[in-house]
Amino acid sequence: MTPIPLAEELLLLAYDDQTGKATGSRIGLDLGMAAAVLIDLALANRIAYAADGHLTVVDATPLGDPVADAVLKKVATEEPHTPAQWLQRLRHRLRTRVLEDLCARGVVQDVDETQLGVIHVHRYPTTDPAYEAEIRARLAAALIGNTLPDERTAALATLLVAARMEPALKLPADEVDRAHERLAEIASNAGFVGDVTLEDSIVRPSVALVVATLGKAIQAALGAPKPI
């Protein structure tokens, strides 16, 4: 199956297949999706984290994905911004754009409902479960099994931690503790938390810098988690 953008993967995990409604923190998802687009560009060697603390373009060649290419053009042509600033600039309407693309490809369906006679509410139930099934299988192999994740899966797992979206994994109850341990381990080895050096990272050092700075920017924007 052809890989889909990380922002789409994150969204499919966050939306309930049957109800078509987002679960968990909406701002966490929006920030996570903005970070996902930037991480895809880093994985494709298009952007990098510069010594001055800004994200910079190292190769302006388009990827062929409209969303990613629009962001690449912004980073290339606008004044320099930090990862945290880019997250805030990119998160607005990004989810709508990604949902439109998924609807156009028949992955989800736009169900427009009217409440109280005037309020339009959109739901997006899944119509093609193959993509989400592949994503969940890949994450399960990394979190429950002993499979070392590839860079994209490691980045996705790190985004789930940063955006506090672990409940979206919907893992069996007896596997939750194991999965949380592996999530923390993967996030650490991606440079996001802990004292692991970039040389030991499971992603390239240049990508790990982008993942780490974006992940920390998401957490800073979300603030301290509420006590249980």
C-alpha atoms as an extended CHARMM CRD file, in Angstrom:
* protein
*
       228  EXT
         1         1  MET       CA              0.0000000000        0.0000000000        0.0000000000  PROA      1               0.0000000000
         2         2  THR       CA              1.3210000000        3.4510000000       -0.9120000000  PROA      2               0.0000000000
         3         3  PRO       CA              2.1780000000        5.4280000000        2.2370000000  PROA      3               0.0000000000
         4         4  ILE       CA             -0.0610000000        8.3770000000        3.0190000000  PROA      4               0.0000000000
         5         5  PRO       CA              1.1080000000       11.6260000000        4.6660000000  PROA      5               0.0000000000
         6         6  LEU       CA              1.7120000000       11.5540000000        8.4150000000  PROA      6               0.0000000000
         7         7  ALA       CA             -0.9630000000       14.2120000000        8.9440000000  PROA      7               0.0000000000
         8         8  GLU       CA             -3.5300000000       11.8920000000        7.3550000000  PROA      8               0.0000000000
         9         9  GLU       CA             -2.3470000000        8.9840000000        9.4940000000  PROA      9               0.0000000000
        10        10  LEU       CA             -2.7130000000       11.0430000000       12.6560000000  PROA      10              0.0000000000
        11        11  LEU       CA             -6.2020000000       12.1980000000       11.6490000000  PROA      11              0.0000000000
        12        12  LEU       CA             -7.4210000000        8.6870000000       10.8110000000  PROA      12              0.0000000000
        13        13  LEU       CA             -6.2750000000        7.4790000000       14.2220000000  PROA      13              0.0000000000
        14        14  ALA       CA             -8.0550000000       10.3650000000       15.9490000000  PROA      14              0.0000000000
        15        15  TYR       CA            -11.4490000000       10.0130000000       14.2360000000  PROA      15              0.0000000000
        16        16  ASP       CA            -13.8650000000        7.2910000000       15.3020000000  PROA      16              0.0000000000
        17        17  ASP       CA            -14.5680000000        4.9780000000       12.3690000000  PROA      17              0.0000000000
        18        18  GLN       CA            -18.3140000000        4.6960000000       13.0150000000  PROA      18              0.0000000000
        19        19  THR       CA            -19.3280000000        8.0650000000       14.4650000000  PROA      19              0.0000000000
        20        20  GLY       CA            -16.9350000000       10.0260000000       12.2870000000  PROA      20              0.0000000000
        21        21  LYS       CA            -16.1430000000       12.3490000000       15.1880000000  PROA      21              0.0000000000
        22        22  ALA       CA            -12.7330000000       13.4000000000       16.4970000000  PROA      22              0.0000000000
        23        23  THR       CA            -11.7060000000       11.9630000000       19.8330000000  PROA      23              0.0000000000
        24        24  GLY       CA             -9.3280000000       13.5090000000       22.3400000000  PROA      24              0.0000000000
        25        25  SER       CA             -7.8870000000       16.9990000000       22.2870000000  PROA      25              0.0000000000
        26        26  ARG       CA             -8.8340000000       18.9540000000       19.1650000000  PROA      26              0.0000000000
        27        27  ILE       CA             -5.9870000000       21.4330000000       19.5360000000  PROA      27              0.0000000000
        28        28  GLY       CA             -3.6080000000       18.5560000000       20.1930000000  PROA      28              0.0000000000
        29        29  LEU       CA             -4.6770000000       16.9610000000       16.9180000000  PROA      29              0.0000000000
        30        30  ASP       CA             -4.3700000000       20.2310000000       14.9930000000  PROA      30              0.0000000000
        31        31  LEU       CA             -0.8910000000       20.9230000000       16.3690000000  PROA      31              0.0000000000
        32        32  GLY       CA              0.1080000000       17.3130000000       15.7680000000  PROA      32              0.0000000000
        33        33  MET       CA             -1.0510000000       17.4710000000       12.1560000000  PROA      33              0.0000000000
        34        34  ALA       CA              0.8750000000       20.7060000000       11.5610000000  PROA      34              0.0000000000
        35        35  ALA       CA              3.9710000000       19.0480000000       13.0010000000  PROA      35              0.0000000000
        36        36  ALA       CA              3.3290000000       15.9660000000       10.8680000000  PROA      36              0.0000000000
        37        37  VAL       CA              3.4800000000       17.9680000000        7.6320000000  PROA      37              0.0000000000
        38        38  LEU       CA              6.7990000000       19.5030000000        8.6750000000  PROA      38              0.0000000000
        39        39  ILE       CA              8.1710000000       16.1050000000        9.7170000000  PROA      39              0.0000000000
        40        40  ASP       CA              7.2160000000       14.6290000000        6.3370000000  PROA      40              0.0000000000
        41        41  LEU       CA              9.2390000000       17.4200000000        4.7290000000  PROA      41              0.0000000000
        42        42  ALA       CA             12.1780000000       16.6270000000        7.0180000000  PROA      42              0.0000000000
        43        43  LEU       CA             11.9200000000       12.9130000000        6.1930000000  PROA      43              0.0000000000
        44        44  ALA       CA             12.0750000000       13.8710000000        2.4990000000  PROA      44              0.0000000000
        45        45  ASN       CA             15.1830000000       16.0130000000        3.1270000000  PROA      45              0.0000000000
        46        46  ARG       CA             13.3490000000       19.2390000000        2.2920000000  PROA      46              0.0000000000
        47        47  ILE       CA             13.6370000000       21.1210000000        5.5890000000  PROA      47              0.0000000000
        48        48  ALA       CA             15.9610000000       21.0490000000        8.5850000000  PROA      48              0.0000000000
        49        49  TYR       CA             16.3690000000       22.6250000000       12.0050000000  PROA      49              0.0000000000
        50        50  ALA       CA             18.9640000000       25.3780000000       11.7930000000  PROA      50              0.0000000000
        51        51  ALA       CA             21.4870000000       26.4340000000       14.4240000000  PROA      51              0.0000000000
        52        52  ASP       CA             19.6150000000       29.7270000000       14.9180000000  PROA      52              0.0000000000
        53        53  GLY       CA             16.5200000000       27.8620000000       16.1000000000  PROA      53              0.0000000000
        54        54  HSD       CA             14.5030000000       28.2780000000       12.8930000000  PROA      54              0.0000000000
        55        55  LEU       CA             13.2570000000       25.7290000000       10.3840000000  PROA      55              0.0000000000
        56        56  THR       CA             14.9240000000       26.2140000000        7.0220000000  PROA      56              0.0000000000
        57        57  VAL       CA             14.5130000000       24.7840000000        3.5320000000  PROA      57              0.0000000000
        58        58  VAL       CA             17.4430000000       22.7330000000        2.2480000000  PROA      58              0.0000000000
        59        59  ASP       CA             15.7470000000       21.5510000000       -0.9540000000  PROA      59              0.0000000000
        60        60  ALA       CA             12.7640000000       23.3830000000       -2.4640000000  PROA      60              0.0000000000
        61        61  THR       CA             11.8560000000       20.5690000000       -4.8790000000  PROA      61              0.0000000000
        62        62  PRO       CA              8.1050000000       19.8030000000       -4.5050000000  PROA      62              0.0000000000
        63        63  LEU       CA              7.0490000000       16.3890000000       -3.2260000000  PROA      63              0.0000000000
        64        64  GLY       CA              3.8930000000       16.1720000000       -5.3170000000  PROA      64              0.0000000000
        65        65  ASP       CA              1.6000000000       16.3880000000       -2.2800000000  PROA      65              0.0000000000
        66        66  PRO       CA             -0.4540000000       19.6230000000       -2.3860000000  PROA      66              0.0000000000
        67        67  VAL       CA             -0.5100000000       20.1710000000        1.3850000000  PROA      67              0.0000000000
        68        68  ALA       CA              3.1810000000       19.4730000000        1.9350000000  PROA      68              0.0000000000
        69        69  ASP       CA              4.2090000000       21.4900000000       -1.1140000000  PROA      69              0.0000000000
        70        70  ALA       CA              2.1870000000       24.5040000000        0.0410000000  PROA      70              0.0000000000
        71        71  VAL       CA              3.9310000000       24.3610000000        3.4260000000  PROA      71              0.0000000000
        72        72  LEU       CA              7.3300000000       23.9210000000        1.7790000000  PROA      72              0.0000000000
        73        73  LYS       CA              6.7110000000       27.0630000000       -0.2660000000  PROA      73              0.0000000000
        74        74  LYS       CA              5.7200000000       28.9800000000        2.8640000000  PROA      74              0.0000000000
        75        75  VAL       CA              8.8720000000       27.9550000000        4.7200000000  PROA      75              0.0000000000
        76        76  ALA       CA             10.9810000000       28.8610000000        1.6780000000  PROA      76              0.0000000000
        77        77  THR       CA              9.4660000000       32.2760000000        1.0040000000  PROA      77              0.0000000000
        78        78  GLU       CA              8.2840000000       33.6700000000        4.3430000000  PROA      78              0.0000000000
        79        79  GLU       CA             10.4700000000       35.1530000000        7.0550000000  PROA      79              0.0000000000
        80        80  PRO       CA             12.1600000000       32.6070000000        9.3450000000  PROA      80              0.0000000000
        81        81  HSD       CA             10.0970000000       31.1100000000       12.1620000000  PROA      81              0.0000000000
        82        82  THR       CA             10.7600000000       28.7640000000       15.0430000000  PROA      82              0.0000000000
        83        83  PRO       CA              9.0750000000       25.3410000000       15.1260000000  PROA      83              0.0000000000
        84        84  ALA       CA              6.5620000000       26.6350000000       17.6920000000  PROA      84              0.0000000000
        85        85  GLN       CA              5.6810000000       29.5890000000       15.4820000000  PROA      85              0.0000000000
        86        86  TRP       CA              5.2080000000       27.3580000000       12.4330000000  PROA      86              0.0000000000
        87        87  LEU       CA              2.8430000000       25.0910000000       14.3450000000  PROA      87              0.0000000000
        88        88  GLN       CA              0.5800000000       28.0190000000       15.1570000000  PROA      88              0.0000000000
        89        89  ARG       CA              0.7530000000       29.3920000000       11.6070000000  PROA      89              0.0000000000
        90        90  LEU       CA             -0.0320000000       26.0590000000        9.9400000000  PROA      90              0.0000000000
        91        91  ARG       CA             -2.6630000000       24.4900000000       12.1740000000  PROA      91              0.0000000000
        92        92  HSD       CA             -5.5690000000       26.7000000000       11.1050000000  PROA      92              0.0000000000
        93        93  ARG       CA             -7.7930000000       25.0220000000        8.4810000000  PROA      93              0.0000000000
        94        94  LEU       CA             -5.2170000000       22.2540000000        7.9720000000  PROA      94              0.0000000000
        95        95  ARG       CA             -7.6140000000       19.6270000000        9.2850000000  PROA      95              0.0000000000
        96        96  THR       CA            -10.3260000000       20.8030000000        6.8800000000  PROA      96              0.0000000000
        97        97  ARG       CA             -7.9190000000       20.5480000000        3.9550000000  PROA      97              0.0000000000
        98        98  VAL       CA             -6.7970000000       17.0440000000        4.9340000000  PROA      98              0.0000000000
        99        99  LEU       CA            -10.3930000000       15.8800000000        5.4440000000  PROA      99              0.0000000000
       100       100  GLU       CA            -11.3040000000       17.2190000000        1.9990000000  PROA      100             0.0000000000
       101       101  ASP       CA             -8.4570000000       15.2270000000        0.4480000000  PROA      101             0.0000000000
       102       102  LEU       CA             -9.4780000000       12.0440000000        2.2870000000  PROA      102             0.0000000000
       103       103  CYS       CA            -13.0880000000       12.5120000000        1.1870000000  PROA      103             0.0000000000
       104       104  ALA       CA            -12.0310000000       13.0590000000       -2.4260000000  PROA      104             0.0000000000
       105       105  ARG       CA            -10.1340000000        9.7570000000       -2.3560000000  PROA      105             0.0000000000
       106       106  GLY       CA            -13.0170000000        7.8590000000       -0.7290000000  PROA      106             0.0000000000
       107       107  VAL       CA            -11.1740000000        7.0950000000        2.5150000000  PROA      107             0.0000000000
       108       108  VAL       CA            -13.7760000000        8.8530000000        4.6770000000  PROA      108             0.0000000000
       109       109  GLN       CA            -17.2560000000       10.2080000000        3.9290000000  PROA      109             0.0000000000
       110       110  ASP       CA            -18.5390000000       13.7000000000        4.7070000000  PROA      110             0.0000000000
       111       111  VAL       CA            -21.8870000000       13.3300000000        6.4890000000  PROA      111             0.0000000000
       112       112  ASP       CA            -23.5340000000       16.7510000000        6.8010000000  PROA      112             0.0000000000
       113       113  GLU       CA            -26.1920000000       16.8390000000        9.4920000000  PROA      113             0.0000000000
       114       114  THR       CA            -28.3990000000       19.7050000000       10.6810000000  PROA      114             0.0000000000
       115       115  GLN       CA            -29.0160000000       20.2410000000       14.3780000000  PROA      115             0.0000000000
       116       116  LEU       CA            -31.7280000000       22.5140000000       15.7580000000  PROA      116             0.0000000000
       117       117  GLY       CA            -32.7080000000       23.2250000000       12.1800000000  PROA      117             0.0000000000
       118       118  VAL       CA            -29.8390000000       25.6310000000       11.4890000000  PROA      118             0.0000000000
       119       119  ILE       CA            -26.5300000000       24.2680000000       12.7790000000  PROA      119             0.0000000000
       120       120  HSD       CA            -24.5660000000       22.1380000000       10.3150000000  PROA      120             0.0000000000
       121       121  VAL       CA            -22.4370000000       19.4070000000       11.8720000000  PROA      121             0.0000000000
       122       122  HSD       CA            -20.0600000000       17.3440000000        9.7630000000  PROA      122             0.0000000000
       123       123  ARG       CA            -19.0750000000       13.7810000000       10.6070000000  PROA      123             0.0000000000
       124       124  TYR       CA            -16.4570000000       11.7470000000        8.7500000000  PROA      124             0.0000000000
       125       125  PRO       CA            -17.0270000000        7.9950000000        9.1680000000  PROA      125             0.0000000000
       126       126  THR       CA            -14.5480000000        5.6740000000        7.4960000000  PROA      126             0.0000000000
       127       127  THR       CA            -15.4790000000        4.2140000000        4.1190000000  PROA      127             0.0000000000
       128       128  ASP       CA            -12.1420000000        2.5660000000        3.2540000000  PROA      128             0.0000000000
       129       129  PRO       CA            -10.6570000000        0.9920000000        6.4140000000  PROA      129             0.0000000000
       130       130  ALA       CA             -7.5520000000       -0.3780000000        4.6890000000  PROA      130             0.0000000000
       131       131  TYR       CA             -5.3760000000        2.6680000000        5.3700000000  PROA      131             0.0000000000
       132       132  GLU       CA             -6.1400000000        2.8810000000        9.0720000000  PROA      132             0.0000000000
       133       133  ALA       CA             -5.7700000000       -0.8920000000        9.4440000000  PROA      133             0.0000000000
       134       134  GLU       CA             -2.2610000000       -0.6760000000        7.9960000000  PROA      134             0.0000000000
       135       135  ILE       CA             -1.3560000000        2.2170000000       10.3120000000  PROA      135             0.0000000000
       136       136  ARG       CA             -2.6100000000        0.3810000000       13.3980000000  PROA      136             0.0000000000
       137       137  ALA       CA             -0.8580000000       -2.8370000000       12.3850000000  PROA      137             0.0000000000
       138       138  ARG       CA              2.4170000000       -0.9680000000       11.9380000000  PROA      138             0.0000000000
       139       139  LEU       CA              2.0850000000        0.7310000000       15.3170000000  PROA      139             0.0000000000
       140       140  ALA       CA              1.0680000000       -2.5120000000       17.0310000000  PROA      140             0.0000000000
       141       141  ALA       CA              4.1550000000       -4.2640000000       15.6590000000  PROA      141             0.0000000000
       142       142  ALA       CA              6.3190000000       -1.5000000000       17.1030000000  PROA      142             0.0000000000
       143       143  LEU       CA              4.5070000000       -1.0870000000       20.4260000000  PROA      143             0.0000000000
       144       144  ILE       CA              3.5020000000       -4.6420000000       21.3170000000  PROA      144             0.0000000000
       145       145  GLY       CA              5.8850000000       -6.7780000000       19.2900000000  PROA      145             0.0000000000
       146       146  ASN       CA              9.6270000000       -6.5690000000       18.9840000000  PROA      146             0.0000000000
       147       147  THR       CA              9.7650000000       -4.8580000000       15.5980000000  PROA      147             0.0000000000
       148       148  LEU       CA             12.0620000000       -1.8440000000       15.4190000000  PROA      148             0.0000000000
       149       149  PRO       CA              9.9760000000        0.9340000000       13.8550000000  PROA      149             0.0000000000
       150       150  ASP       CA             11.0550000000        2.7170000000       10.7150000000  PROA      150             0.0000000000
       151       151  GLU       CA             11.5420000000        6.4800000000       10.7620000000  PROA      151             0.0000000000
       152       152  ARG       CA              7.9730000000        7.3620000000        9.8070000000  PROA      152             0.0000000000
       153       153  THR       CA              6.4590000000        5.0390000000       12.4010000000  PROA      153             0.0000000000
       154       154  ALA       CA              8.8280000000        6.3570000000       15.0620000000  PROA      154             0.0000000000
       155       155  ALA       CA              7.8430000000        9.9130000000       14.1470000000  PROA      155             0.0000000000
       156       156  LEU       CA              4.1330000000        9.0080000000       14.2780000000  PROA      156             0.0000000000
       157       157  ALA       CA              4.5230000000        7.3800000000       17.6830000000  PROA      157             0.0000000000
       158       158  THR       CA              6.3630000000       10.4510000000       18.9460000000  PROA      158             0.0000000000
       159       159  LEU       CA              3.5770000000       12.7190000000       17.7000000000  PROA      159             0.0000000000
       160       160  LEU       CA              1.0240000000       10.5720000000       19.5460000000  PROA      160             0.0000000000
       161       161  VAL       CA              2.9740000000       11.1190000000       22.7650000000  PROA      161             0.0000000000
       162       162  ALA       CA              3.4890000000       14.8560000000       22.2270000000  PROA      162             0.0000000000
       163       163  ALA       CA             -0.1620000000       15.4890000000       21.3080000000  PROA      163             0.0000000000
       164       164  ARG       CA             -1.4380000000       13.2360000000       24.1390000000  PROA      164             0.0000000000
       165       165  MET       CA             -3.2400000000       10.9980000000       21.7020000000  PROA      165             0.0000000000
       166       166  GLU       CA             -2.2800000000        7.6230000000       23.1900000000  PROA      166             0.0000000000
       167       167  PRO       CA             -5.9680000000        6.6790000000       23.7930000000  PROA      167             0.0000000000
       168       168  ALA       CA             -6.4990000000        6.7700000000       20.0070000000  PROA      168             0.0000000000
       169       169  LEU       CA             -4.4130000000        3.5900000000       19.7460000000  PROA      169             0.0000000000
       170       170  LYS       CA             -7.3400000000        1.5140000000       21.1060000000  PROA      170             0.0000000000
       171       171  LEU       CA             -5.0820000000       -1.3080000000       22.2340000000  PROA      171             0.0000000000
       172       172  PRO       CA             -6.2440000000       -4.3640000000       24.2010000000  PROA      172             0.0000000000
       173       173  ALA       CA             -6.3450000000       -3.6440000000       27.9460000000  PROA      173             0.0000000000
       174       174  ASP       CA             -3.6430000000       -6.1800000000       28.7190000000  PROA      174             0.0000000000
       175       175  GLU       CA             -1.2690000000       -4.5260000000       26.2280000000  PROA      175             0.0000000000
       176       176  VAL       CA             -1.6880000000       -0.8890000000       27.3040000000  PROA      176             0.0000000000
       177       177  ASP       CA              1.1680000000       -0.8250000000       29.8280000000  PROA      177             0.0000000000
       178       178  ARG       CA              3.5640000000       -2.4460000000       27.3790000000  PROA      178             0.0000000000
       179       179  ALA       CA              2.5140000000       -0.0390000000       24.6420000000  PROA      179             0.0000000000
       180       180  HSD       CA              3.0100000000        3.0290000000       26.8500000000  PROA      180             0.0000000000
       181       181  GLU       CA              6.4910000000        1.8370000000       27.7820000000  PROA      181             0.0000000000
       182       182  ARG       CA              7.3550000000        1.3560000000       24.1230000000  PROA      182             0.0000000000
       183       183  LEU       CA              5.8810000000        4.7400000000       23.1880000000  PROA      183             0.0000000000
       184       184  ALA       CA              8.1190000000        6.4230000000       25.7350000000  PROA      184             0.0000000000
       185       185  GLU       CA             11.1150000000        4.4090000000       24.5410000000  PROA      185             0.0000000000
       186       186  ILE       CA             10.5070000000        5.2640000000       20.8840000000  PROA      186             0.0000000000
       187       187  ALA       CA              9.9740000000        8.9540000000       21.6850000000  PROA      187             0.0000000000
       188       188  SER       CA             13.2280000000        8.9620000000       23.6390000000  PROA      188             0.0000000000
       189       189  ASN       CA             15.1300000000        7.2480000000       20.8510000000  PROA      189             0.0000000000
       190       190  ALA       CA             13.7020000000        9.7650000000       18.3700000000  PROA      190             0.0000000000
       191       191  GLY       CA             15.3610000000       12.5170000000       20.3870000000  PROA      191             0.0000000000
       192       192  PHE       CA             12.1150000000       13.8390000000       21.9040000000  PROA      192             0.0000000000
       193       193  VAL       CA             12.6290000000       12.9930000000       25.5790000000  PROA      193             0.0000000000
       194       194  GLY       CA             15.3590000000       11.6450000000       27.8090000000  PROA      194             0.0000000000
       195       195  ASP       CA             19.1120000000       11.7550000000       27.4310000000  PROA      195             0.0000000000
       196       196  VAL       CA             19.5560000000        9.5920000000       24.3300000000  PROA      196             0.0000000000
       197       197  THR       CA             22.1120000000       11.1510000000       22.0020000000  PROA      197             0.0000000000
       198       198  LEU       CA             21.1900000000       11.8520000000       18.4160000000  PROA      198             0.0000000000
       199       199  GLU       CA             23.8410000000        9.3580000000       17.3130000000  PROA      199             0.0000000000
       200       200  ASP       CA             21.8030000000        6.6260000000       19.0360000000  PROA      200             0.0000000000
       201       201  SER       CA             18.5250000000        7.7790000000       17.5050000000  PROA      201             0.0000000000
       202       202  ILE       CA             16.3740000000        5.4280000000       15.4370000000  PROA      202             0.0000000000
       203       203  VAL       CA             15.8280000000        8.2860000000       13.0100000000  PROA      203             0.0000000000
       204       204  ARG       CA             18.4420000000       10.3150000000       11.1780000000  PROA      204             0.0000000000
       205       205  PRO       CA             19.9530000000       13.0690000000       13.3600000000  PROA      205             0.0000000000
       206       206  SER       CA             18.6410000000       15.7940000000       11.0550000000  PROA      206             0.0000000000
       207       207  VAL       CA             15.1100000000       14.3760000000       11.2850000000  PROA      207             0.0000000000
       208       208  ALA       CA             15.3920000000       13.7450000000       15.0300000000  PROA      208             0.0000000000
       209       209  LEU       CA             16.1180000000       17.4400000000       15.5920000000  PROA      209             0.0000000000
       210       210  VAL       CA             12.9410000000       18.4140000000       13.7490000000  PROA      210             0.0000000000
       211       211  VAL       CA             10.8500000000       15.7520000000       15.5120000000  PROA      211             0.0000000000
       212       212  ALA       CA             12.2210000000       16.7020000000       18.9320000000  PROA      212             0.0000000000
       213       213  THR       CA             11.7420000000       20.4520000000       18.5800000000  PROA      213             0.0000000000
       214       214  LEU       CA              8.2380000000       20.0970000000       17.1590000000  PROA      214             0.0000000000
       215       215  GLY       CA              7.2310000000       17.5880000000       19.8170000000  PROA      215             0.0000000000
       216       216  LYS       CA              8.3920000000       19.8680000000       22.5940000000  PROA      216             0.0000000000
       217       217  ALA       CA              6.6330000000       22.8240000000       20.9630000000  PROA      217             0.0000000000
       218       218  ILE       CA              3.3710000000       20.8420000000       20.9460000000  PROA      218             0.0000000000
       219       219  GLN       CA              3.7110000000       20.0100000000       24.6150000000  PROA      219             0.0000000000
       220       220  ALA       CA              4.4930000000       23.6250000000       25.4820000000  PROA      220             0.0000000000
       221       221  ALA       CA              1.4020000000       24.7970000000       23.5830000000  PROA      221             0.0000000000
       222       222  LEU       CA             -0.8270000000       22.2460000000       25.3260000000  PROA      222             0.0000000000
       223       223  GLY       CA              0.4900000000       23.1360000000       28.7580000000  PROA      223             0.0000000000
       224       224  ALA       CA              0.8020000000       20.8590000000       31.7490000000  PROA      224             0.0000000000
       225       225  PRO       CA             -1.4990000000       17.8140000000       31.6400000000  PROA      225             0.0000000000
       226       226  LYS       CA             -4.4670000000       17.8680000000       33.9910000000  PROA      226             0.0000000000
       227       227  PRO       CA             -4.1390000000       15.6020000000       37.0350000000  PROA      227             0.0000000000
       228       228  ILE       CA             -6.1740000000       12.4150000000       36.9000000000  PROA      228             0.0000000000
